[in-house]
Steps between C-alpha positions, in 0.01 A plus 500: 500500500463241775180500703526427872150418624488577873203295612432228242146424617178537303584831332879482504511136396271560202693808386831318540375188325357691207821704458708183514272337245577773249874459545584757767743434781315467832596434861228405748511598866296291742513345845390194692324214326446708186875564471573130542245394239624759248861393560430128477231480232493836320215747466182328382282759330144395416352713223236445229749332265594243765750456781842648426808417706785753522828400660625835626756620754333528841641683802374595843690828513760716324802334661443189286554708184817673612524841338192601305542596136468857371235377254283341771137608532349433842129415509348529847201264508462425870183602686523857624527390864824321407647791305715661769688179576558432130612855426740504794644168386550588134574873521856463639594217262822589312497553125797413282689818412405678820203614699201316640175376352315791661740745333547338161215270399140558393229354721151418367231461766254241366262519796147589596438839655731799494707475817770260377652751259492775765690270735742417220573864422640546850786268403512466120575786261329350194154373589233404250136433570312212341123481485449124514200359316602135518257233627736240643513237771764342722391138464758322715875526561668527162173540309322820392224552248355776282176433315487814284462468122599616243719716726628390839459852638528874450778685683509880482854628568640841592748676723396575855375756583451586131671497164635263237855382439687272262515217755122490519481483120753215485324300771164559331641370172615180673162455668315554173694206355399290802117483485442840664381839389720760667399863439767749608330801656615815676215476750521139616365600843168594338462139388616364834244703693229372267619144569501582871128573484444155347724338760282635781287192438791266577430509873128452442572188293750372755254536787171400332587318178440586134351843435233364271150516648308826509554565872878463470509712184292772667736507797803518270346794316465681833860420594629619164290819512650577839848455351420719199369776730829490692713521183286789374539686830876444487519627141644168381430418136403148394403341171127460453330163476423574136862580422619180666245293310603660172863399561426149626210402276503123470879473489527312832214251504520227765487143372481179708837345578545132585642457847501872576158626608471875550356519848534869577717810497823572685346561844284188478812304404689638802229371734477166321875451532493601867785747465389696808514831313283678246540821299177671614700766688628623164170474310202581722751646744627741234145637468468521879829692517400746229158540657655602832737739327219670306211480742292239316339218706592151378305260726458225242867483401606518864269210579634286213857582595434393860319180402760397243783559748312298764434212259870492404632526855263234633536288185127478445354323198479725193145599410350367824303810608150506343436806287189578706712522815755719327224733375363528853843600628541744211168673569589528869841647414340766281246592771777534758681763289198732483 
C-alpha cells in the first residue's frame, strides 16, 4: 500500500514520517512554505531518538500524481475546518483501472472531533475513523516533532460509522511497525467522543495558556462535565477516563526534545502560527450543537468557542487572557442561561 497523507502538518507529518521510517511508501501533501521546505529539504522529524530526515514525494494536489493507484490509502490529516476543500479536491481524482478516489479508495480521517468523517462520508464510500492520541508539534516549515516515548502515539482505527474491515487491519499492522499502537475496534466513535471531551480544553489553553493551575483545572472540569452531560443526553457512548488510562498507561510519555519545545496543543499552535482559523467550532462547537439538539444548556463551551474564534480571527496572542478574567466571563455566561 502507498499512503497519501493529505495535510502533512503536525499529525500528518509525524504519521507519514514514521511510516516512511519503517519502509512504507508515503506521499506527503502540503501547501505554501511547508510544501516548499518538504520539497527542497525533505521532512525533518524530531523524535526522542534524534532528528530524522525523510526525502519523500511531495505534492500540492492530486494532479501532480496523475492517476492514483488502486492500492493507495488516503489519510486526511487537515484541521476539520479545511476538510471540505480537501475532500472536494481529492474525491474526484481518477484511479488507475477506473473510478475515482471517492468511489474506490479508503480514507482514514486522522483528525480531532467527529465531524471530519461525517463530511467525508458524503463523498467517500469507504471512510475510517481514527482516534488520534499523538502529541505532536508543527515546529516550522518542513519540521514536525513528536515527543512521545516509547510509543509515538496510539491510534484507534475502525470503519465509520462502525465496524471493522481488512483494510483497517492492514493499516494497523503497518502503524504497529512504525512506533504506534493501533487497536482496531468496531466502535471507534466511542473513543473519538472520549477524546472530544479532552479536547474541550484546547480552546481554554489557546485563550488562557496552559491548563495547569487549580483555577484553570477547575474551569476545565466544569467544561468537560458540561460536555459529558450533553453526550449522556444524546445517548452517545464514550470510553471512560479509566478505560482510556488503562489503554494508554505510560506508553506515550513526553520527553524533552532539543530544538522542538512542546508549547501547546493543536488550537494553541494555530494561534501561535497566526493561521486565522481554529477548530473550536468542531470541538466546543460540537457540544454546543448537540446541546441545542437535545435541550441541554452549554454556556461554557459556547463561550470558549466564541473566544477561540475571536482570538483566531483577530490574530490575538495565544494564552493572553488571564484565567481570572476567563472565569469571570464563564460565571456570567452560566448565570445568563438560568
